[in-house]
Coordinates of C-alpha atoms in Angstrom, one line a residue:
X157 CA -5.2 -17.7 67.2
X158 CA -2.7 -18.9 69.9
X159 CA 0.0 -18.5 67.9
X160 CA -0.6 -15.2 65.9
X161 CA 2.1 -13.7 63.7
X162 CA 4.5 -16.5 65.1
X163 CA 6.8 -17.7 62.5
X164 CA 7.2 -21.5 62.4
X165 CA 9.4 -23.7 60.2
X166 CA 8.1 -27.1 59.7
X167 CA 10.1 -30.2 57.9
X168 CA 8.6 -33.2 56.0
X169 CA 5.3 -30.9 56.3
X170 CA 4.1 -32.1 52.5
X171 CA 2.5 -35.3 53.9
X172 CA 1.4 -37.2 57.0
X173 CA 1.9 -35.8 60.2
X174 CA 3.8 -32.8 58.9
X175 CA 1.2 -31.6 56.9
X176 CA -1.5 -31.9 60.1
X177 CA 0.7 -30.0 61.8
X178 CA 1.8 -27.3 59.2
X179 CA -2.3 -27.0 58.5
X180 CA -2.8 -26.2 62.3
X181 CA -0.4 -23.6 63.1
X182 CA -1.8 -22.1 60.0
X183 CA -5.2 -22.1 61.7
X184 CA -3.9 -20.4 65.0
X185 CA -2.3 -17.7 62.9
X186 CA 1.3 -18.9 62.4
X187 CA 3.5 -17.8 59.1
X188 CA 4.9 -20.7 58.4
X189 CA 7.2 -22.3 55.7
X190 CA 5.9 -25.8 54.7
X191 CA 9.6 -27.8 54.1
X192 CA 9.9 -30.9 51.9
X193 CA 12.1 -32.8 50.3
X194 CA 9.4 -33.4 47.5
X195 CA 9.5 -29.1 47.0
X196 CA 6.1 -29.5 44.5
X197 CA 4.1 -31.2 47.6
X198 CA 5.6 -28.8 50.0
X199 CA 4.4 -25.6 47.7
X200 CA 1.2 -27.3 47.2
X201 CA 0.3 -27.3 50.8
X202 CA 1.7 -23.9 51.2
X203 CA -0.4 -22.7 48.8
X204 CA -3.2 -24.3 50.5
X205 CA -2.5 -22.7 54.0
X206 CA -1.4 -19.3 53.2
X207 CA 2.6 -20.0 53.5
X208 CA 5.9 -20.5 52.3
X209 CA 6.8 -23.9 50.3
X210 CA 10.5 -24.9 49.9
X211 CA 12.2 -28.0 48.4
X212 CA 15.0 -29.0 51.4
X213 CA 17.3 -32.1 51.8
X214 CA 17.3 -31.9 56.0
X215 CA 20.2 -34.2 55.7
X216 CA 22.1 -31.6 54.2
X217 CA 23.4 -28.7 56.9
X218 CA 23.7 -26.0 54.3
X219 CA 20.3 -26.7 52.9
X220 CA 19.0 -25.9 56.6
X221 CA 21.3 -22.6 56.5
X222 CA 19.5 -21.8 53.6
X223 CA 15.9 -22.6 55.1
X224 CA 16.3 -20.8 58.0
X225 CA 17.7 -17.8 55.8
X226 CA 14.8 -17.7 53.8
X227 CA 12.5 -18.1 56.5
X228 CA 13.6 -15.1 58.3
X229 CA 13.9 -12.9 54.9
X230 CA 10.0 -13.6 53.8
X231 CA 8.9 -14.4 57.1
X232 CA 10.7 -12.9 60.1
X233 CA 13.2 -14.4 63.0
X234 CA 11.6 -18.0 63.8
X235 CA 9.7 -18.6 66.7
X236 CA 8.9 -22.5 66.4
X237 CA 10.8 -25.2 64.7
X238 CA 9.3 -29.1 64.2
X239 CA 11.6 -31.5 63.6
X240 CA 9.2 -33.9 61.9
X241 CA 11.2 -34.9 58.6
X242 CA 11.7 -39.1 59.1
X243 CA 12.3 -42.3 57.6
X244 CA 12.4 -45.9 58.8
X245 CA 13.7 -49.2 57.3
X246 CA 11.3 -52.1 56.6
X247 CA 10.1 -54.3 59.1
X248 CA 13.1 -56.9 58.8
X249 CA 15.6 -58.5 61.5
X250 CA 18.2 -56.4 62.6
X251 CA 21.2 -58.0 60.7
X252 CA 20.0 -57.6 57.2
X253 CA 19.1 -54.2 57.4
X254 CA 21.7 -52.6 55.0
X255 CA 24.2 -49.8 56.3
X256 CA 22.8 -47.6 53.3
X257 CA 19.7 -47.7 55.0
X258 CA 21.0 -47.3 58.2
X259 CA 22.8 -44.1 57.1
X260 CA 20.0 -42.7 55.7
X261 CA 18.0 -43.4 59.1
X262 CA 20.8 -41.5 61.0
X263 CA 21.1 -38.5 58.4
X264 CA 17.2 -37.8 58.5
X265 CA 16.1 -38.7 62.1
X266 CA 19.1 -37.6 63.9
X267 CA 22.1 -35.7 62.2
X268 CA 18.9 -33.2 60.6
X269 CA 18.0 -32.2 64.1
X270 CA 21.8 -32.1 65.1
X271 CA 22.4 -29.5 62.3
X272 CA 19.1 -28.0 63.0
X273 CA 20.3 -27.0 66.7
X274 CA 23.2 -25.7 66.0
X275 CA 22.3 -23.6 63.2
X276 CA 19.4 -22.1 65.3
X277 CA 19.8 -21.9 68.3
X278 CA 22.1 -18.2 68.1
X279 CA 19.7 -17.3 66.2
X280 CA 16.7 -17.6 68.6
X281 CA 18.4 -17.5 71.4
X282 CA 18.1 -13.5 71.7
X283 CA 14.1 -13.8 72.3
X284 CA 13.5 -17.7 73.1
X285 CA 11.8 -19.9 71.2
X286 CA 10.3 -23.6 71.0
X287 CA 12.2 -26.6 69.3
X288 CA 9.3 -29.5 68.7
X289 CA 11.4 -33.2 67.9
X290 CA 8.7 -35.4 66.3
X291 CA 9.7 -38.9 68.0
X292 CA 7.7 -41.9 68.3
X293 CA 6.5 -44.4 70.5
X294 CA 9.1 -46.8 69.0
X295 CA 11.5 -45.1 71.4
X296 CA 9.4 -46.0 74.4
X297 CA 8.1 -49.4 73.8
X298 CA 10.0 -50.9 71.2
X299 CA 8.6 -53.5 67.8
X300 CA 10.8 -56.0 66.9
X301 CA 12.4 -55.9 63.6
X302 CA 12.4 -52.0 63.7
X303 CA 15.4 -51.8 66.0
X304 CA 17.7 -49.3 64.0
X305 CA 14.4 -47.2 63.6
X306 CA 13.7 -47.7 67.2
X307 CA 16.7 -46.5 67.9
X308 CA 17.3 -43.2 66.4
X309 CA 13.7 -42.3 67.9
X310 CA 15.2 -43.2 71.3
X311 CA 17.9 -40.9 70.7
X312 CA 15.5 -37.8 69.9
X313 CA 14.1 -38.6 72.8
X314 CA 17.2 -38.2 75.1
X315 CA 18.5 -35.2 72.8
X316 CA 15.5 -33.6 73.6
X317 CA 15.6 -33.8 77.2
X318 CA 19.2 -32.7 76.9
X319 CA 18.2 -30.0 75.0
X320 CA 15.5 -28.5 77.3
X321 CA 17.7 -28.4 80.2
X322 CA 20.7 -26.6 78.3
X323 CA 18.7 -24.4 76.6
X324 CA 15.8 -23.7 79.1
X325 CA 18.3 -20.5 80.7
X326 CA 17.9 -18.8 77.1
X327 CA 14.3 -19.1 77.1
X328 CA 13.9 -21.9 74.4
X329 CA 11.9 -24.9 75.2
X330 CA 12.6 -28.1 73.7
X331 CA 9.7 -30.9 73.8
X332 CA 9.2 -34.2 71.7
X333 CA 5.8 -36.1 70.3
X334 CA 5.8 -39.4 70.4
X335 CA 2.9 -40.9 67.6
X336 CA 1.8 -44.7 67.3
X337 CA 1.7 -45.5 63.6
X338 CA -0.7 -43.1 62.2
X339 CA -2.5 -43.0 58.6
X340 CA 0.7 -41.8 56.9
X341 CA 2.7 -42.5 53.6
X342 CA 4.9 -44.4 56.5
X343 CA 2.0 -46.8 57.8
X344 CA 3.4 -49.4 55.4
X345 CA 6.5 -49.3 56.0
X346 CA 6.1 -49.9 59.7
X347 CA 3.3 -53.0 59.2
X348 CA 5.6 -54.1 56.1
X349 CA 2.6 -54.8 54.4
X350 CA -0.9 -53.2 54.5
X351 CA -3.7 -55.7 54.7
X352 CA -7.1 -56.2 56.8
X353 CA -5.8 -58.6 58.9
X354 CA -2.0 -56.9 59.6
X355 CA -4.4 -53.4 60.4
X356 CA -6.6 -55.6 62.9
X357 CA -3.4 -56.9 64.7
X358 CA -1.8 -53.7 64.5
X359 CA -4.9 -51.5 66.4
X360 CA -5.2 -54.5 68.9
X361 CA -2.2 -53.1 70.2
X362 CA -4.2 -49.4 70.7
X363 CA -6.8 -49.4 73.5
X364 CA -8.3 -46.2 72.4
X365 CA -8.7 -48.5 68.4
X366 CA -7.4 -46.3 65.9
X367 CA -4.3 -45.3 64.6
X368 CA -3.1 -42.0 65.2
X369 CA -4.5 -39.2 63.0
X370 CA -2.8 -35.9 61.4
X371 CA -5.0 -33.5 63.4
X372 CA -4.0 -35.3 66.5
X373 CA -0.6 -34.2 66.4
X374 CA -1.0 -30.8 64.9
X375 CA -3.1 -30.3 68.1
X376 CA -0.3 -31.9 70.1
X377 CA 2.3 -29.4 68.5
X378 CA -0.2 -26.5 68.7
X379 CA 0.0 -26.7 72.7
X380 CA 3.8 -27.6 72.6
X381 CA 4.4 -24.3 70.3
X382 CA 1.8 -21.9 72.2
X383 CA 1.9 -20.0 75.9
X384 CA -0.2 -22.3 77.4
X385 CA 2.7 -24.4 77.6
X386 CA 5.0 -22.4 78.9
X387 CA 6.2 -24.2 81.9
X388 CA 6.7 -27.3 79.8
X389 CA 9.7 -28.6 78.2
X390 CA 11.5 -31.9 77.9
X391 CA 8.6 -33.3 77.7
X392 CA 8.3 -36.8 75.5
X393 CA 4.2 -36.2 75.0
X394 CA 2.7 -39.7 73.8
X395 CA -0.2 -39.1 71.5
X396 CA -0.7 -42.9 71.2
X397 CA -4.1 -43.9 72.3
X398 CA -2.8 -46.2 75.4
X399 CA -0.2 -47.7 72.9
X400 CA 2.4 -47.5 75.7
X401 CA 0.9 -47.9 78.9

């Protein structure tokens, strides 16, 4: 029960790595509200855990006004927020990827967590807190034909760290997870196609031989959220098997 009656708002938390992590703070006591774009999958898992489901477009700043609202109406001030909410393009070279897509990679992966920030911070910055950006290891050892995936993660990565050291005086921590490519609704999209032979190629790649799991990064964010990290922050934690030594 590390983090008992700690409130904890987590985004694209219907699925994936979201979920794993919504599931464990639910474990170690947290109240949280499961947030979605798909609102249905979001409830669903609420339901599930014991919390809050709600339908949210991150890309959308008053739709994060209104999260954060309700959170703190049914739930109490927020102690933890996990910017996990992301897309990627498919695997293609750099020049055809559209700007439509490219748009949509900047409105999720980094103008969410901009909007986020802003729209937080005041509010948590009376008791502290801790900020969790879900990253990936694409920002530390990039795949070609990922590139405007690669970099947006590379920017959560150095917002992060900027974050953590202009926010550390009012007592909110600000750390990032990196994954590999994990058994997610994204694996896919990241392989571009899904077969026996692309998976072996893929986990070649992993010395520990798997791909990252949803309980590894919910135990990641459990540590990042709780005390017994209270000296950390700006931290980009790997949770990648060896992927980028």
């Amino acid at each position: 029960m590390r983090l008992k009656d700690k409130v904890a708002v987590v985004t694209g938390a219907a699925q994936g790595f979201g979920e794993g992590i919504a599931r464990r703070f639910a474990e170690e006591g947290a109240k949280v509200l499961v947030v979605d774009l798909q609102g249905d999958k979001a409830d669903a898992v609420a339901a599930q855990i014991g919390g809050i489901g709600m339908g949210v477009n991150v890309a959308s700043r008053d739709a994060l006004e209104a999260m954060f609202d309700r959170a703190e109406a049914e739930l109490g001030p927020v102690d933890i927020l996990v910017n996990n909410a992301g897309v990627t393009h498919l695997p293609q070279p750099m020049q055809d990827v559209t700007e439509e897509d490219f748009d949509r990679i900047f409105a999720v992966n980094m103008k969410a967590i901009f909007h986020a920030a802003q729209l937080l911070v005041p509010r948590m910055a009376e008791r502290g807190g801790a900020v969790i950006n879900v990253s990936s290891t694409a920002a530390i050892s990039p795949r070609p034909n990922l590139t405007w995936y690669n970099a947006s993660k590379g920017w959560v990565n150095t917002v992060t760290q900027s974050m953590a050291v202009e926010l550390a005086p009012k007592g909110i921590r600000v750390n990032a997870i990196c994954p590999v490519a994990g058994e997610t609704p994204l694996l896919q999209s990241f392989m571009g196609q899904d077969t026996p032979e692309v998976r072996a190629k893929f986990l070649s790649t992993i010395p520990i031989g798997r791909f990252t799991t949803p309980q590894d990064i919910g135990d990641a964010a459990v540590f990042l959220a709780s005390p017994e990290s209270g000296m950390v922050t700006g931290l980009c934690m790997t949770v990648d098997g060896g992927r980028c030594i």
